[in-house]
CSV table of C-alpha atoms and ligand atoms in Angstrom, one decimal:
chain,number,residue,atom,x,y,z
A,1,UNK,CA,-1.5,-3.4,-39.1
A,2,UNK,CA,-4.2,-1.3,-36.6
A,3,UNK,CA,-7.7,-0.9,-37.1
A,4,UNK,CA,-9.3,2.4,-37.0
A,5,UNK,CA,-12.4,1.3,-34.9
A,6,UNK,CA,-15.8,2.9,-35.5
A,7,UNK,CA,-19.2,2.0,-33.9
A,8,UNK,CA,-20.4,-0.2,-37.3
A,9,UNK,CA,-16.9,-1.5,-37.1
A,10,UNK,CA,-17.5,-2.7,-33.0
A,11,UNK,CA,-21.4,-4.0,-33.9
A,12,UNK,CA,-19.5,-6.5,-37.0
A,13,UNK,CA,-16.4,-7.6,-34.9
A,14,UNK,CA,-19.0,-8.5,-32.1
A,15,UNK,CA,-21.5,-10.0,-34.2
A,16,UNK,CA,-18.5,-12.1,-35.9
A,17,UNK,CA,-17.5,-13.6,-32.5
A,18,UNK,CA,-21.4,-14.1,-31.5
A,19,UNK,CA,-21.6,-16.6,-34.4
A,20,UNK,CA,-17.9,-18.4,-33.8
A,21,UNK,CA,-19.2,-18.9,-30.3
A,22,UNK,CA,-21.7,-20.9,-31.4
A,23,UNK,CA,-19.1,-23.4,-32.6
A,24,UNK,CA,-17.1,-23.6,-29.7
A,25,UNK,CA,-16.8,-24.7,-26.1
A,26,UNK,CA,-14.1,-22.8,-24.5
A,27,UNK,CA,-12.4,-19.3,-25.3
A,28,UNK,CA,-8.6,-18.2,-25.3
A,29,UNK,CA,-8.9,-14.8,-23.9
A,30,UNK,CA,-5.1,-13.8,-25.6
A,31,UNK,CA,-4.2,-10.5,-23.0
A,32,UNK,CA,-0.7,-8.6,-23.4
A,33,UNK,CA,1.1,-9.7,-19.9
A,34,UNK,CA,3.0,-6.2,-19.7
A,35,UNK,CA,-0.9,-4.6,-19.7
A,36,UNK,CA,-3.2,-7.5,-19.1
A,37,UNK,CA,-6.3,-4.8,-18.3
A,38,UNK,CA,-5.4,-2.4,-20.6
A,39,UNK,CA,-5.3,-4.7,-23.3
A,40,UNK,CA,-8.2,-6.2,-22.5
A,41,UNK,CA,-11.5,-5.6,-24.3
A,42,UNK,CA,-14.2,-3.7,-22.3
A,43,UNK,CA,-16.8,-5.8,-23.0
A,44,UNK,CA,-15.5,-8.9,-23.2
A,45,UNK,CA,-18.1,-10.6,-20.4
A,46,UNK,CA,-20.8,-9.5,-22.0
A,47,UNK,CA,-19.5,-10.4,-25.2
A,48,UNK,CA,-18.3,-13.7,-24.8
A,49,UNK,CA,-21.5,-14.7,-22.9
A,50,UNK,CA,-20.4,-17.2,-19.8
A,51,UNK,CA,-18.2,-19.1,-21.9
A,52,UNK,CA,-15.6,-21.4,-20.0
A,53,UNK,CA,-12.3,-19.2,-20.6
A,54,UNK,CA,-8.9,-19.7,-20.5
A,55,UNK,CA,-6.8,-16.4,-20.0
A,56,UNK,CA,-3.0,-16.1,-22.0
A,57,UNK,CA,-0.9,-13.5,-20.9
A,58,UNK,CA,1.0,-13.3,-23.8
A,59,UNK,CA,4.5,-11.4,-25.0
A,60,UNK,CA,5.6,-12.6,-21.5
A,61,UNK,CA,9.3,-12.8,-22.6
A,62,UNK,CA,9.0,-8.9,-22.3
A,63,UNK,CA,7.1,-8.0,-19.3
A,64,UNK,CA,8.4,-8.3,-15.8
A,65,UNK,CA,7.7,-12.5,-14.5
A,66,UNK,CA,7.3,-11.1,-11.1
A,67,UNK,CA,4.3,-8.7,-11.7
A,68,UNK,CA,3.0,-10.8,-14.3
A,69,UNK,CA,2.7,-14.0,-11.4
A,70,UNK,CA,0.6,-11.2,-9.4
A,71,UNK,CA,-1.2,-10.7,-12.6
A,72,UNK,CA,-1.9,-14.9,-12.5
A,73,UNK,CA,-2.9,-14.9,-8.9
A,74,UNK,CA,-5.4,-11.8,-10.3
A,75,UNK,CA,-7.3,-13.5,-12.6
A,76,UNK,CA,-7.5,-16.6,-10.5
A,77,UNK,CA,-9.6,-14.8,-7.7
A,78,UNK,CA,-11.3,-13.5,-10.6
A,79,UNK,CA,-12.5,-17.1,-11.7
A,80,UNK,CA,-10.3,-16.9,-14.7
A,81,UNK,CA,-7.1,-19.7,-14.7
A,82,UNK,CA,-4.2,-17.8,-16.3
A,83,UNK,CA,-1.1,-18.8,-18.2
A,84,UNK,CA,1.8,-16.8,-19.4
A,85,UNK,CA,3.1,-17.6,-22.7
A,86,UNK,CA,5.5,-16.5,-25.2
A,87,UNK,CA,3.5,-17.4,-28.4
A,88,UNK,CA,6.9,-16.2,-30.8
A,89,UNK,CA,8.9,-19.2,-29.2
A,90,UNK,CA,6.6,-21.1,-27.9
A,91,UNK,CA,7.0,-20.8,-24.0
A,92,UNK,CA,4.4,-22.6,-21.8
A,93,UNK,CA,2.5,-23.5,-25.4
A,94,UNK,CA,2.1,-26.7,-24.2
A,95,UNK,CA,0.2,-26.1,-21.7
A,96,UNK,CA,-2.6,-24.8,-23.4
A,97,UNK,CA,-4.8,-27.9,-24.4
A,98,UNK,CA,-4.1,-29.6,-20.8
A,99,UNK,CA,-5.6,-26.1,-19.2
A,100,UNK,CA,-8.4,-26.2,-21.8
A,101,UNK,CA,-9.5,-29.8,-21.1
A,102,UNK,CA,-9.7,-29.0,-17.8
A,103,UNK,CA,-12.0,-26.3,-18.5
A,104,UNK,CA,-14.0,-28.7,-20.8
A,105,UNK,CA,-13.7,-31.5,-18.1
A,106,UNK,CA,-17.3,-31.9,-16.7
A,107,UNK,CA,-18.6,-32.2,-20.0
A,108,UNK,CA,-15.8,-34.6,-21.2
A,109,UNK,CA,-17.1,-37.0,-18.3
A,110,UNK,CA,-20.6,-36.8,-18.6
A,111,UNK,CA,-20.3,-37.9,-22.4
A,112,UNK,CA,-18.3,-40.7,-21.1
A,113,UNK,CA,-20.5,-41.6,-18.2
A,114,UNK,CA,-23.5,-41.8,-20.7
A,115,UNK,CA,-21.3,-44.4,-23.0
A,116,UNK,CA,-20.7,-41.4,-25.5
A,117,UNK,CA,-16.9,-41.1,-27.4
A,118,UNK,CA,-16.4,-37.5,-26.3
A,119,UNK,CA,-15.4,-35.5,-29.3
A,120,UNK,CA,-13.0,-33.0,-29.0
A,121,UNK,CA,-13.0,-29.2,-27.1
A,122,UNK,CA,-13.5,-26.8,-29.5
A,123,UNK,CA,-11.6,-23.5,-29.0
A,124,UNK,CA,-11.5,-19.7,-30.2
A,125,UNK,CA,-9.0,-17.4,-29.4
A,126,UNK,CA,-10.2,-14.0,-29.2
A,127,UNK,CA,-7.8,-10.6,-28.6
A,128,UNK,CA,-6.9,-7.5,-29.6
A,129,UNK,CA,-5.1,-6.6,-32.8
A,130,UNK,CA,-1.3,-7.1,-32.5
A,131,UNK,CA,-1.6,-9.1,-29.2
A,132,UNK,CA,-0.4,-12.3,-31.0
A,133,UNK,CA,-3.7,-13.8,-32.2
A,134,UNK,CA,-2.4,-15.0,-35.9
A,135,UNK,CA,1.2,-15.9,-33.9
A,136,UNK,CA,-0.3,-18.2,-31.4
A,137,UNK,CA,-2.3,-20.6,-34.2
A,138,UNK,CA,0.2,-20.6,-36.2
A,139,UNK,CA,1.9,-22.2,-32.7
A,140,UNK,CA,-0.8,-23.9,-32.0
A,141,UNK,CA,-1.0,-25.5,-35.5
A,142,UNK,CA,2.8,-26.0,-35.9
A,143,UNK,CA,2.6,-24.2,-38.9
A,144,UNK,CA,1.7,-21.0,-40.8
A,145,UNK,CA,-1.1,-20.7,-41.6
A,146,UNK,CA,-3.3,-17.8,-40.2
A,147,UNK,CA,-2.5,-14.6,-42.0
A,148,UNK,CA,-1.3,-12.2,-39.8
A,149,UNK,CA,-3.3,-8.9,-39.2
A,150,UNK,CA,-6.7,-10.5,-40.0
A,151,UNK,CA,-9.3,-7.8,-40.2
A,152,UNK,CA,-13.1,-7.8,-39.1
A,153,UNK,CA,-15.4,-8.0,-41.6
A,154,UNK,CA,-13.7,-10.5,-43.7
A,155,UNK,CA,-15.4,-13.7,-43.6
A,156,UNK,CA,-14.1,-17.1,-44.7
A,157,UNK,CA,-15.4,-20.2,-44.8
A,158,UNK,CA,-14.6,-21.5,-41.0
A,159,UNK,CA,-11.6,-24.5,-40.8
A,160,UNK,CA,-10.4,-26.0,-37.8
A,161,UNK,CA,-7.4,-27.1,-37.1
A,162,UNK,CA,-6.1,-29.8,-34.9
A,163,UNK,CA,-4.3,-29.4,-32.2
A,164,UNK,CA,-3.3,-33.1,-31.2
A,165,UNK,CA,-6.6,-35.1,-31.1
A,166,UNK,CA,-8.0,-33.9,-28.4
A,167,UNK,CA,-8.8,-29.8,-29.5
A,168,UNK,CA,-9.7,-28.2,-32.6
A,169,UNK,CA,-9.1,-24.7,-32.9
A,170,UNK,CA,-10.8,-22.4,-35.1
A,171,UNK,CA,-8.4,-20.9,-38.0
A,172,UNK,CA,-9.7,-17.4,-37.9
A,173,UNK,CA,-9.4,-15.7,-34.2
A,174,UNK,CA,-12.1,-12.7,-32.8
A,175,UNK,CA,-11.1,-9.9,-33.2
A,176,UNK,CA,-11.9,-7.3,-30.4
A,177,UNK,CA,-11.2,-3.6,-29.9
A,178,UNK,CA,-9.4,-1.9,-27.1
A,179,UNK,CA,-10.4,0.6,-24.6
A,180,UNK,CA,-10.5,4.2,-26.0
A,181,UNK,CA,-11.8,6.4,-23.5
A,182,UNK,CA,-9.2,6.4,-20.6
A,183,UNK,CA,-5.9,8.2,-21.4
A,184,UNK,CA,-3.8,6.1,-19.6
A,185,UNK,CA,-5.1,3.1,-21.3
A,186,UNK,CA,-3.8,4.8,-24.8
A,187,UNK,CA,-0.5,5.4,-23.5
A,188,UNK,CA,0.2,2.0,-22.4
A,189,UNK,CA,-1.3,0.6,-25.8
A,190,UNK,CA,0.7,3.1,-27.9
A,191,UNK,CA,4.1,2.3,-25.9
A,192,UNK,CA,3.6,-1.5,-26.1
A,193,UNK,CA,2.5,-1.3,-30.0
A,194,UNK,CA,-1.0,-2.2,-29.4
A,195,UNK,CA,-2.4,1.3,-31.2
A,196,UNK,CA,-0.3,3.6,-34.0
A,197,UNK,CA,1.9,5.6,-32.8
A,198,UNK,CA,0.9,8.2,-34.5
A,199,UNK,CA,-2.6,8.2,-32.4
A,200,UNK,CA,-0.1,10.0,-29.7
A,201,UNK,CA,2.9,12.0,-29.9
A,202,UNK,CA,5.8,9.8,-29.3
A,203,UNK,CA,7.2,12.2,-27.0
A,204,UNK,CA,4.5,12.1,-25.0
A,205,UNK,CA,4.1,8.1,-24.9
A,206,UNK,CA,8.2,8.0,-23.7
A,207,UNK,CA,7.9,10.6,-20.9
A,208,UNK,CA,4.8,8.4,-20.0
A,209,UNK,CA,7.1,5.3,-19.9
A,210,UNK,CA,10.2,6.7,-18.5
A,211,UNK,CA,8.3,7.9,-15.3
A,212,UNK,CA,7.1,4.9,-15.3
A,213,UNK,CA,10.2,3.2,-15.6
A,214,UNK,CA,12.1,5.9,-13.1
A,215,UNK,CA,8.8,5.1,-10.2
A,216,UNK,CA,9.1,1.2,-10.6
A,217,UNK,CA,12.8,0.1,-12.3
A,218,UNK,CA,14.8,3.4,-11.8
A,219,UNK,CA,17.9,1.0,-10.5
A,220,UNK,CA,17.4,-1.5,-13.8
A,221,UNK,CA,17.4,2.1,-15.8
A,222,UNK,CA,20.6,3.5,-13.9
A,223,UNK,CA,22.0,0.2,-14.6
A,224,UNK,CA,21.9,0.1,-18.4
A,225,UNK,CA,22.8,3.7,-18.9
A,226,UNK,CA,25.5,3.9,-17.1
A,227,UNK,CA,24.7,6.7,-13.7
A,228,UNK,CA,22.2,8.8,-14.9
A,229,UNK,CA,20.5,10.9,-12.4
A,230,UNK,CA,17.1,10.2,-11.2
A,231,UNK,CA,14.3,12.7,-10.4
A,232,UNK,CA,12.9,12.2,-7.0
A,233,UNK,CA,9.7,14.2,-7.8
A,234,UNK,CA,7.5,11.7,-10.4
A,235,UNK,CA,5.4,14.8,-11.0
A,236,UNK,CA,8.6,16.7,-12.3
A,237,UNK,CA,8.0,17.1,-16.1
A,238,UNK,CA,11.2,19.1,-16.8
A,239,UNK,CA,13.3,16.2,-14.8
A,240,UNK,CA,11.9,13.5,-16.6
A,241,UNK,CA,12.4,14.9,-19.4
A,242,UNK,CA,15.9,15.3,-18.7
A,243,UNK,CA,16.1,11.8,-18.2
A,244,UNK,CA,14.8,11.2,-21.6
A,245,UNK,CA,17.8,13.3,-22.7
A,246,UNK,CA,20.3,11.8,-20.9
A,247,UNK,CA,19.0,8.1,-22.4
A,248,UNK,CA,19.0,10.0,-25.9
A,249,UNK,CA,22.7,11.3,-25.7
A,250,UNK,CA,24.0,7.7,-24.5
A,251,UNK,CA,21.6,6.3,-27.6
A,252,UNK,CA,23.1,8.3,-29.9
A,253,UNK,CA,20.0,11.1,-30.6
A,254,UNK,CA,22.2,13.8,-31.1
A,255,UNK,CA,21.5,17.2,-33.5
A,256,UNK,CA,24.1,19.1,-34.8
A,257,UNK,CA,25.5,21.4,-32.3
A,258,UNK,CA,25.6,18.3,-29.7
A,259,UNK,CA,21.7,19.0,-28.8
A,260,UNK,CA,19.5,15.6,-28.0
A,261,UNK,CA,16.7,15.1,-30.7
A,262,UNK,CA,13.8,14.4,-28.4
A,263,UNK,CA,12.0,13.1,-31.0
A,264,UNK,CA,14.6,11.1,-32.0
A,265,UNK,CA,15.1,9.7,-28.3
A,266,UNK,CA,11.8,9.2,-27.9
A,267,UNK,CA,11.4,6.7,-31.2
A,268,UNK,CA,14.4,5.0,-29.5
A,269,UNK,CA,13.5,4.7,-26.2
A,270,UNK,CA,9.5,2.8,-27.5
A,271,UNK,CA,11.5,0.8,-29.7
A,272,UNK,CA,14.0,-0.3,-27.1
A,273,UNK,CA,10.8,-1.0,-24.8
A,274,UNK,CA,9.1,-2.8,-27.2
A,275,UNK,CA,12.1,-5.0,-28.5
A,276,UNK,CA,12.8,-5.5,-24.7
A,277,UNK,CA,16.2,-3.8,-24.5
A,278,UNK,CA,15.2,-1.9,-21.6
A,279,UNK,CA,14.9,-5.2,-19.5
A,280,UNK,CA,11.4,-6.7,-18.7
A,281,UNK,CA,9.3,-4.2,-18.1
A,282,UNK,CA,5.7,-4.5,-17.0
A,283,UNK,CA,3.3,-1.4,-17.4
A,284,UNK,CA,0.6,-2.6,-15.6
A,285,UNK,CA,0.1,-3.7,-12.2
A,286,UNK,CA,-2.8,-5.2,-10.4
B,1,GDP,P1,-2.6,-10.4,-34.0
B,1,GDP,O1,-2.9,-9.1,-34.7
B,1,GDP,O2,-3.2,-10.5,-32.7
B,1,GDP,O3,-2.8,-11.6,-34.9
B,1,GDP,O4,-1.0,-10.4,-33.7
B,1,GDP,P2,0.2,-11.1,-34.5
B,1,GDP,O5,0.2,-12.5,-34.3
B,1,GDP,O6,0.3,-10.5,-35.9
B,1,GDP,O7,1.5,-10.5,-33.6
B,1,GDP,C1,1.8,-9.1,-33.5
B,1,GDP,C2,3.3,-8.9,-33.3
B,1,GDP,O8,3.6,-9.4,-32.0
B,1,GDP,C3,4.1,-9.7,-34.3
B,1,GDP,O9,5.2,-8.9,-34.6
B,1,GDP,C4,4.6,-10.9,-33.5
B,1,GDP,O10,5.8,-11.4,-33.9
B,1,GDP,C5,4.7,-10.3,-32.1
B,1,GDP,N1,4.5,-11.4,-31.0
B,1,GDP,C6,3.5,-12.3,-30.9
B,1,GDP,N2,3.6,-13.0,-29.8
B,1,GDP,C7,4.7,-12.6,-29.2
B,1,GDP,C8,5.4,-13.0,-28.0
B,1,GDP,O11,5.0,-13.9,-27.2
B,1,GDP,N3,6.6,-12.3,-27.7
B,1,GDP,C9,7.0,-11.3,-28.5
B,1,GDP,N4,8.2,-10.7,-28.1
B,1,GDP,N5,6.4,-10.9,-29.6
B,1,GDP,C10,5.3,-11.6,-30.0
C-alpha cells in the first residue's frame, strides 16, 4: 500500500521514530539499492539524531551488483558501512547483527571492562514504505510476524524480537517519507514501485526508464529483444519512444489493426523492470 503524505502526516511519522530512538542503540537505515538516494528520506540526519547506523541496500537481487558496490564504497566515505541484501531470500541477512555489533562495539567493551554483562544492541529499522521494512523482520525474526504495509500513526504496544542473543529488534519499523519535490526523484520511485503509479503517467515513467536503459544497458536491451534499433540522440523523444514500441510489439501490446498500445507497453515494460526481467537494472548512480 502507499501513503499519501501530508505535513501532519510527516510531524507524526517523525515524532513516532523520535520516541523508538529512545529505545535503541543502532538504526537500520533500509535504502532501495537500484536508487539508494532517491529512496532515501531527506531528513533522515536530522531525524535520526547521530545515531550509530547501519545502511541496507535492499532489493539487490534487482539492481545492477556493479553500481551497487560503487553505491557501498559511497556510503563508506560517507561514514555509513553499507550492505547489500536481498531481504525476500535472505541474501547477506546474516551479516546484519555481526555489522551491528560492530557498530555497538565500544560500548559492548566498556560494559565489560567495568565488570558489567553487556546486554544486548538494540536495533530499529527505519525506511520508506515498500522498501522491504515488514520483509526484512519478518527475516530477521525467522518468522511472520510484522504486518506488511504498516502505517504511521498506528501505535502498538512496542515488542522486541530476538535476533539470536546478542540483538533485539524492535517489531514495528519507522516509517519515513520520500522526497517529493525533485522530478526525477518521482520517476525513479514510481518505476521501482516505491510511489503509485498512478502519481505519474505510466507512459511517462517507461520513456523515463527506457532512456535510461538505452544510455546505460542499451547492449543488455538489444540483447533480450532481439535487434532493435537504438537512438543515438538520448534527447530524442520520438526515438525513444519508438523504442518503447518496438519492446511493445515483441511483448505482445498490440491494438487491433497491428498498432502498439503504448499504454499497454508501458504497464509491461515497469512491470518487467520491477520483476527484474529486464536484467539488473540500477537507476541510480553515485
Ligand atoms: P515495507 O512497506 O517497507 O514494509 O515493504 P514490504 O516488506 O511490505 O515489501 C514491499 C515489497 O517488496 C513486497 O512485495 C516484498 O515482497 C518486496 N521485497 C522486499 N524485499 C525484497 C528484496 O530484497 N528483493 C525483492 N525482489 N523484493 C523484495
Amino acid at each position: 500500500m502507499t501513503i499519501q503524505w501530508f505535513p501532519g502526516h510527516m510531524t507524526k511519522a517523525r515524532r513516532q521514530i523520535e520516541e523508538k530512538l529512545k529505545l535503541i542503540d543502532v538504526v537500520i537505515e533500509l535504502l532501495d539499492a537500484r536508487i539508494p538516494l532517491s529512496s532515501r528520506n531527506p531528513m533522515v540526519d536530522e531525524i535520526l539524531h547521530g545515531k550509530p547506523r547501519l545502511v541496507l541496500l535492499n532489493k539487490s537481487d534487482l539492481a545492477d551488483p556493479k553500481v551497487t558496490a560503487e553505491w557501498v564504497n559511497y556510503f563508506a566515505d560517507q561514514g555509513h558501512p553499507a550492505l547489500p541484501i536481498d531481504a525476500a531470500s535472505g541474501t547477506n541477512v546474516k551479516e546484519i547483527l555481526p555489522r551491528v555489533k560492530q557498530l555497538w562495539a565500544h560500548k559492548i567493551e566498556s560494559q565489560l571492562r567495568k565488570g558489567i554483562n553487556p546486554r544486548a544492541v538494540r536495533a530499529l529499522i527505519v525506511g520508506i514504505p515498500n522498501v522491504g521494512k515488514s520483509t526484512l523482520i519478518n527475516q530477521l525474526a525467522g518468522k511472520k510476524i510484522a504486518a506488511t504495509g504498516d502505517k504511521p500513526g498506528v501505535t502498538k504496544g512496542q515488542q522486541w524480537i530476538k535476533v539470536g542473543t546478542e540483538m533485539d529488534l524492535l517489531d514495528t519499523p519507522g516509517i519515513l517519507w520520500p522526497k517529493f519535490e525533485d522530478q526525477m526523484v518521482g520517476k525513479r520511485l514510481a518505476a521501482t514501485g516505491a510511489i503509485k503509479e498512478e502519481l505519474l503517467h505510466l507512459d511517462e515513467i517507461a520513456l523515463f526508464v527506457i532512456t535510461y536503459m538505452v544510455e546505460q544497458y542499451g547492449a543488455g536491451l538489444q540483447e533480450r529483444f532481439g535487434g532493435i534499433e537504438l537512438p543515438e540522440d538520448m534527447e530524442d523523444v520520438q526515438e525513444m519512444v519508438k523504442v518503447m514500441e518496438a519492446i511493445g510489439r515483441k511483448r505482445g501490446a498490440i491494438v487491433s489493426g497491428g498498432r502498439v498500445d503504448l499504454d499497454k507497453a508501458s504497464l509491461i515494460i515497469i512491470r518487467d523492470l520491477r520483476a527484474g526481467k529486464l536484467g539488473r537494472i540500477s537507476l541510480e548512480k553515485p
